[in-house]
Amino acid sequence: MDRQNCTEPGLRTPVYVVDENALRRNLEILAGVQQRTGCRILLAQKAFSMFRVYPLIGQYLAGATASGLFEAQLAYEEMPGKENHVFSPAFTPEEMARIVRICDHISFNSIAQLEAHRPAWQAAGVSVGLRVNPEHSTQEGHAIYDPCAPGSRLGIRRQDLPDTLPQGVEGLHFHTLCEQDAAPLVETFAAFEKSFGSYLPGLKWLNLGGGHHITRPGYDIAALEDLIRSIREKYDLAVYLEPGEAIALQAGTLITTVLDVVQAADMPVLILDTSAACHMPDVLEMPYRPPLYGAGLPGEKPCTCRLGSRTCLAGDVIGEYSFDVCPKVGDRLVFGDMAIYSMVKNNTFNGMPLPDIALRHPDGSCEVVRHFDYQDFKMRLS
Ligand SMILES: Cc1ncc(COP(=O)(O)O)c(C=O)c1O
């Protein structure tokens, strides 16, 4: 498709621009952790499924992990020859028939699921594990992202496991973190080891899940590496990490255009061609305030505006930002850190167009790798 400069007005908005250099920087950090510890790092596709860059990711990481058949199929097609893992709270028999042909590792969320699919995975020789719940929360205030929150359906609690694991189980999996440093992982592993440590001798692998912000400046990589090395030395098994965010952290922007400026009772509101509800749902779900280049906190700069969308949802507001000069119709604004949990969560509520997806190459040129149009909206309906 067309190549142009990523800042050129000819680039249609809204558009996600993923930066290859930034991606490589993250991947080099992760490859370093693999090299120094012997662990294996997988791309959690739920966070970032821009398959155009899977060949690049595959140069650095051991493979990918999926939340179900479709992501597994994507990794199978676009990252061929690399490890392909999958975890889901439940699989249907039809899905499993395909999964055992394309995945090398499956983690089950219950013994009932493990047994229901035993004939399929056993015949195919796939390595299977169980997801467990260490029942140790290290997150505050985000129960929606905490698989150890009371009443969680994610992972088997120790009290629900027999003293000997079902025949054929080769690994254990836990995922409990969200955007966290190494210390909560060290703490969680200690809690996990206390409850589940007796299963580890004899297992082939242990998956420490995602939520590790390894590529964030200031992340304590040495502590992570010490932990991985100590697990490998003590139990002699393969250690997997499956971060999503860390792979494309700070590696993408979302460029939007101001379509109108309306005056609300308290301040001007910019009507943008992007939407929190459709293009960055985590802004409403988490909630969080995405970084906006050149803008400050409300009141910090002379002109404070609310940034809103053109959907009908009154709450489809991205936040309040201040500017040196009030933005006007036709201006472009650039949100930061928009590669992760953005395009994978998109929807076309109100018939909103999906943002294009572009790749900024190391020479600065911008390649629009995907343009969406009316057909993409229509094909999901009937
Ligand atoms: C099982 C599992 N693995 C990996 C991840 C990736 O987490 P993150 O993108 O926060 O690193 C998640 C996120 O929800 C998950 O549920």
XYZ file of C-alpha atoms and ligand atoms in Angstrom:
398
model
C 0.000 0.000 0.000
C 1.002 3.664 -0.050
C 4.076 4.965 1.753
C 4.335 8.503 3.026
C 5.704 10.448 5.940
C 3.759 9.672 9.111
C 3.228 13.370 9.759
C 1.933 14.184 6.281
C -1.570 15.603 6.043
C -2.292 12.991 3.357
C -2.351 10.272 6.026
C -6.038 9.545 6.641
C -7.200 9.741 10.247
C -7.981 8.167 12.584
C -4.911 5.987 12.236
C -2.784 3.884 14.563
C 0.889 4.280 13.750
C 3.114 1.555 15.137
C 6.801 2.374 15.295
C 9.117 -0.419 14.223
C 12.130 1.053 16.044
C 10.221 1.269 19.335
C 9.008 -2.284 18.885
C 12.549 -3.497 18.252
C 13.786 -1.705 21.360
C 11.220 -3.592 23.465
C 11.978 -6.888 21.749
C 15.708 -6.469 22.360
C 15.094 -6.021 26.085
C 12.933 -9.147 26.146
C 15.426 -11.141 24.098
C 18.101 -10.131 26.624
C 16.015 -11.576 29.470
C 15.593 -14.808 27.515
C 19.286 -15.023 26.749
C 20.488 -14.375 30.273
C 17.991 -16.663 32.032
C 17.056 -19.332 29.498
C 13.352 -18.497 29.920
C 10.980 -18.355 26.960
C 8.885 -15.282 26.268
C 5.639 -15.418 24.301
C 3.611 -12.609 22.743
C 0.176 -12.480 24.426
C -1.829 -11.668 21.312
C -4.788 -10.352 23.283
C -2.816 -7.122 23.796
C -1.327 -6.743 20.352
C -2.233 -8.739 17.251
C -0.730 -6.631 14.476
C 0.272 -9.676 12.505
C 2.183 -7.645 9.957
C 4.974 -7.457 12.549
C 4.754 -11.097 13.713
C 7.788 -12.063 11.580
C 9.763 -9.350 13.381
C 8.496 -10.472 16.808
C 9.302 -14.067 15.908
C 12.946 -13.082 15.359
C 13.222 -12.231 19.067
C 10.653 -14.245 21.035
C 9.927 -17.955 21.459
C 6.418 -17.666 20.046
C 2.925 -16.543 20.917
C 0.059 -17.360 23.208
C -3.628 -17.181 22.420
C -6.905 -16.694 24.273
C -8.733 -19.109 22.022
C -8.834 -20.728 18.620
C -8.816 -17.592 16.466
C -5.722 -16.033 18.018
C -4.038 -19.444 17.947
C -4.832 -19.735 14.253
C -3.398 -16.266 13.661
C -0.081 -17.139 15.305
C 0.013 -20.452 13.454
C -0.364 -18.644 10.135
C 1.693 -15.518 10.766
C 4.465 -16.738 13.097
C 5.071 -20.163 11.578
C 7.516 -22.494 13.235
C 7.384 -20.733 16.614
C 5.786 -22.046 19.816
C 2.000 -21.698 19.901
C 0.311 -21.765 23.318
C -3.336 -21.308 24.242
C -5.353 -20.781 27.391
C -9.098 -20.309 27.668
C -11.529 -20.887 30.546
C -13.321 -23.329 28.207
C -12.972 -24.839 24.755
C -15.657 -26.493 22.639
C -14.970 -29.944 21.125
C -14.958 -28.389 17.630
C -12.350 -25.825 18.683
C -10.217 -28.462 20.370
C -10.172 -30.602 17.234
C -8.412 -27.744 15.443
C -6.349 -26.477 18.396
C -4.544 -29.781 18.899
C -3.376 -29.570 15.303
C -1.901 -26.067 15.557
C -0.883 -25.595 19.226
C 1.986 -27.226 21.089
C 0.880 -26.173 24.605
C -2.623 -25.946 26.067
C -3.475 -24.682 29.559
C -6.846 -25.740 30.941
C -8.830 -23.856 33.560
C -10.417 -26.907 35.204
C -9.889 -30.612 35.564
C -13.262 -31.132 33.910
C -12.007 -29.346 30.757
C -8.735 -31.270 30.845
C -10.612 -34.562 30.990
C -13.312 -33.581 28.481
C -10.624 -32.945 25.870
C -8.219 -35.710 26.934
C -8.767 -37.954 23.890
C -7.963 -35.042 21.544
C -4.803 -33.709 23.246
C -3.495 -37.128 24.158
C -3.802 -38.462 20.625
C -2.122 -35.342 19.243
C 0.715 -35.404 21.798
C 0.190 -31.781 22.869
C 1.803 -30.665 26.139
C -0.954 -29.714 28.575
C -1.030 -27.780 31.818
C -3.458 -26.424 34.380
C -3.996 -22.771 35.233
C -3.984 -22.314 38.989
C -5.040 -19.456 41.221
C -2.356 -18.573 43.798
C -5.032 -16.566 45.689
C -2.556 -13.779 46.280
C -3.667 -10.333 45.072
C -1.003 -7.729 44.474
C -3.241 -5.197 42.715
C -5.268 -2.533 44.379
C -8.431 -0.968 43.060
C -8.640 -2.909 39.781
C -10.702 -6.001 40.640
C -11.745 -6.236 36.971
C -8.099 -6.977 36.088
C -7.329 -9.139 39.126
C -7.699 -12.902 38.568
C -7.097 -13.375 42.319
C -10.039 -11.163 43.303
C -12.623 -12.938 45.492
C -14.926 -15.198 43.482
C -12.538 -15.420 40.522
C -13.295 -18.030 37.849
C -9.720 -17.941 36.536
C -7.421 -20.691 37.756
C -7.927 -23.704 40.034
C -7.488 -23.074 43.751
C -5.189 -25.405 45.673
C -8.085 -26.803 47.685
C -9.706 -28.007 44.461
C -6.670 -29.933 43.219
C -5.853 -33.511 44.219
C -2.442 -34.131 45.829
C -1.269 -35.797 42.642
C -1.908 -34.046 39.349
C -3.998 -35.886 36.739
C -1.982 -38.152 34.507
C -0.430 -36.354 31.529
C -0.263 -32.863 33.053
C 3.153 -31.420 32.225
C 2.883 -27.811 33.336
C 1.287 -25.219 35.560
C 0.225 -21.705 34.607
C -0.658 -18.668 36.672
C -1.481 -15.145 35.608
C -2.169 -12.594 38.314
C -0.411 -9.316 37.447
C -1.368 -6.204 35.497
C 1.176 -3.544 34.489
C 3.400 -4.522 37.432
C 7.059 -4.585 38.398
C 9.147 -7.618 39.390
C 8.534 -7.351 43.163
C 4.833 -8.382 42.971
C 5.881 -11.345 40.830
C 8.509 -12.417 43.361
C 5.863 -12.144 46.075
C 3.299 -14.037 44.014
C 5.739 -16.800 43.185
C 6.435 -17.252 46.904
C 2.685 -17.601 47.557
C 2.327 -19.942 44.581
C 5.281 -22.065 45.690
C 3.882 -22.408 49.183
C 0.610 -23.861 47.857
C 1.635 -25.552 44.633
C 5.404 -26.120 45.024
C 4.984 -29.818 45.762
C 3.746 -30.340 42.180
C 6.779 -28.736 40.520
C 9.369 -31.553 40.681
C 8.642 -33.696 37.665
C 6.809 -31.011 35.670
C 8.206 -29.812 32.363
C 7.132 -26.181 32.440
C 5.816 -23.313 34.481
C 4.100 -20.312 32.882
C 4.232 -17.093 34.899
C 1.548 -15.383 32.772
C 1.614 -11.731 31.748
C 1.275 -8.332 33.369
C 5.056 -7.905 33.613
C 5.944 -4.371 32.475
C 9.473 -5.487 31.636
C 10.096 -2.855 28.961
C 8.963 0.097 31.091
C 11.899 2.290 32.118
C 12.757 1.519 35.736
C 11.410 -2.070 35.713
C 13.647 -4.189 37.928
C 14.934 -6.604 35.293
C 17.657 -7.966 37.587
C 15.039 -9.075 40.152
C 13.007 -10.792 37.425
C 16.084 -12.577 36.134
C 17.133 -13.691 39.632
C 13.684 -15.170 40.169
C 13.651 -17.025 36.842
C 17.146 -18.397 37.377
C 16.296 -19.581 40.881
C 13.128 -21.342 39.668
C 15.013 -23.042 36.848
C 17.837 -24.148 39.113
C 15.557 -25.450 41.835
C 12.987 -27.246 39.695
C 14.743 -27.836 36.364
C 11.788 -26.857 34.194
C 11.111 -24.459 31.341
C 9.901 -21.057 32.534
C 7.539 -19.119 30.279
C 6.468 -15.489 30.476
C 3.624 -14.269 28.296
C 3.485 -10.489 28.430
C 1.306 -8.551 26.024
C 1.764 -4.922 26.933
C 5.541 -5.162 27.373
C 5.975 -6.126 23.723
C 4.424 -2.990 22.258
C 4.621 -0.614 25.217
C 5.061 2.987 24.012
C 5.361 1.672 20.471
C 2.323 3.231 18.847
C 0.247 6.374 18.499
C -3.292 7.147 17.462
C -3.575 10.222 15.255
C -6.953 11.957 15.176
C -8.400 15.088 13.586
C -10.514 17.779 15.255
C -13.831 17.825 13.365
C -15.629 20.491 15.379
C -15.341 22.570 18.529
C -18.513 23.028 20.605
C -18.887 25.146 23.697
C -20.114 23.214 26.771
C -21.223 24.997 29.966
C -17.733 24.783 31.434
C -15.215 24.593 28.582
C -14.749 24.040 24.849
C -15.184 20.446 23.684
C -13.217 19.120 20.736
C -15.204 16.660 18.635
C -12.676 14.172 17.282
C -12.812 11.548 14.557
C -11.761 8.956 17.116
C -13.684 7.540 20.072
C -12.810 6.210 23.491
C -15.667 3.704 23.311
C -14.708 2.403 19.860
C -10.954 2.862 19.513
C -9.512 2.974 23.035
C -12.070 1.263 25.299
C -9.551 0.866 28.134
C -9.789 4.626 28.636
C -13.347 4.025 29.880
C -12.828 0.547 31.369
C -9.653 1.061 33.416
C -10.241 4.081 33.441
C -7.129 6.015 32.443
C -6.070 9.226 30.735
C -4.051 8.556 27.578
C -0.977 10.721 27.012
C -1.479 13.418 24.365
C 1.613 14.928 22.735
C 2.124 18.626 23.425
C -0.784 18.847 25.881
C -0.818 19.312 29.653
C -3.077 18.642 32.586
C -6.228 20.763 32.847
C -5.236 24.324 33.743
C -1.536 23.738 33.167
C -1.518 25.567 29.802
C -3.647 28.528 28.719
C -6.446 26.649 26.904
C -8.191 23.699 28.589
C -10.545 21.572 26.476
C -12.485 18.351 26.862
C -11.775 15.789 24.149
C -14.843 13.915 22.999
C -16.031 11.678 20.243
C -18.779 11.919 17.668
C -20.645 8.848 18.951
C -23.996 9.238 20.720
C -22.588 8.036 24.055
C -22.558 11.016 26.436
C -19.640 9.478 28.302
C -17.540 8.944 25.192
C -14.973 11.411 26.484
C -11.227 10.842 26.416
C -10.375 13.426 29.054
C -9.538 17.057 29.699
C -6.264 18.460 28.388
C -4.690 21.897 28.171
C -2.917 23.445 25.193
C -0.689 26.458 24.490
C -3.103 27.431 21.719
C -6.687 26.201 21.509
C -6.929 23.492 18.815
C -9.122 24.335 15.865
C -11.047 22.373 13.260
C -8.669 20.425 11.034
C -5.855 20.195 13.596
C -4.351 16.788 14.294
C -3.780 15.427 17.761
C -1.576 12.479 18.627
C -2.298 10.121 21.528
C 0.617 8.066 22.870
C 0.941 4.422 23.871
C -1.871 3.317 21.591
C -0.525 0.050 20.183
C -1.717 -2.123 23.071
C -5.285 -3.126 23.961
C -6.508 -0.695 21.299
C -6.897 -2.189 17.814
C -7.606 -5.618 19.334
C -10.594 -4.156 21.188
C -12.003 -1.972 18.409
C -15.664 -1.930 17.560
C -17.898 -0.053 15.134
C -20.605 1.175 17.524
C -22.611 3.945 15.806
C -21.023 2.823 12.546
C -17.784 4.538 13.566
C -15.047 3.871 11.020
C -12.167 1.766 12.327
C -8.798 3.561 12.407
C -6.345 2.586 9.699
C -3.255 0.699 10.830
C 0.122 2.019 9.724
C 3.720 1.022 10.326
C 6.515 3.575 10.725
C 9.636 2.053 9.218
C 13.121 2.796 10.551
C 13.691 5.291 7.687
C 10.715 7.329 8.960
C 8.376 6.391 6.135
C 4.850 5.366 6.976
C 3.171 2.395 5.377
C -0.582 2.108 5.708
C -0.864 -1.655 6.101
C -4.633 -1.732 6.516
C -7.430 0.615 5.558
C -10.920 -0.093 6.839
C -14.122 1.020 5.189
C -17.866 0.486 5.110
C -17.512 -3.195 4.190
C -15.699 -3.878 7.477
C -18.664 -2.434 9.346
C -21.248 -4.278 7.272
C -19.595 -7.703 7.284
C -19.988 -8.023 11.052
C -23.742 -7.545 10.805
C -26.496 -9.237 8.900
C -3.627 -15.413 30.774
C -3.029 -14.121 30.367
N -1.771 -14.101 29.896
C -1.180 -12.959 29.498
C -1.846 -11.744 29.566
C -1.142 -10.507 29.080
O -1.052 -9.527 30.042
P -0.345 -8.117 29.776
O -0.775 -7.623 28.450
O -0.850 -7.258 30.884
O 1.120 -8.371 29.846
C -3.152 -11.708 30.065
C -3.890 -10.441 30.170
O -5.007 -10.364 30.568
C -3.775 -12.940 30.461
O -5.028 -12.967 30.911
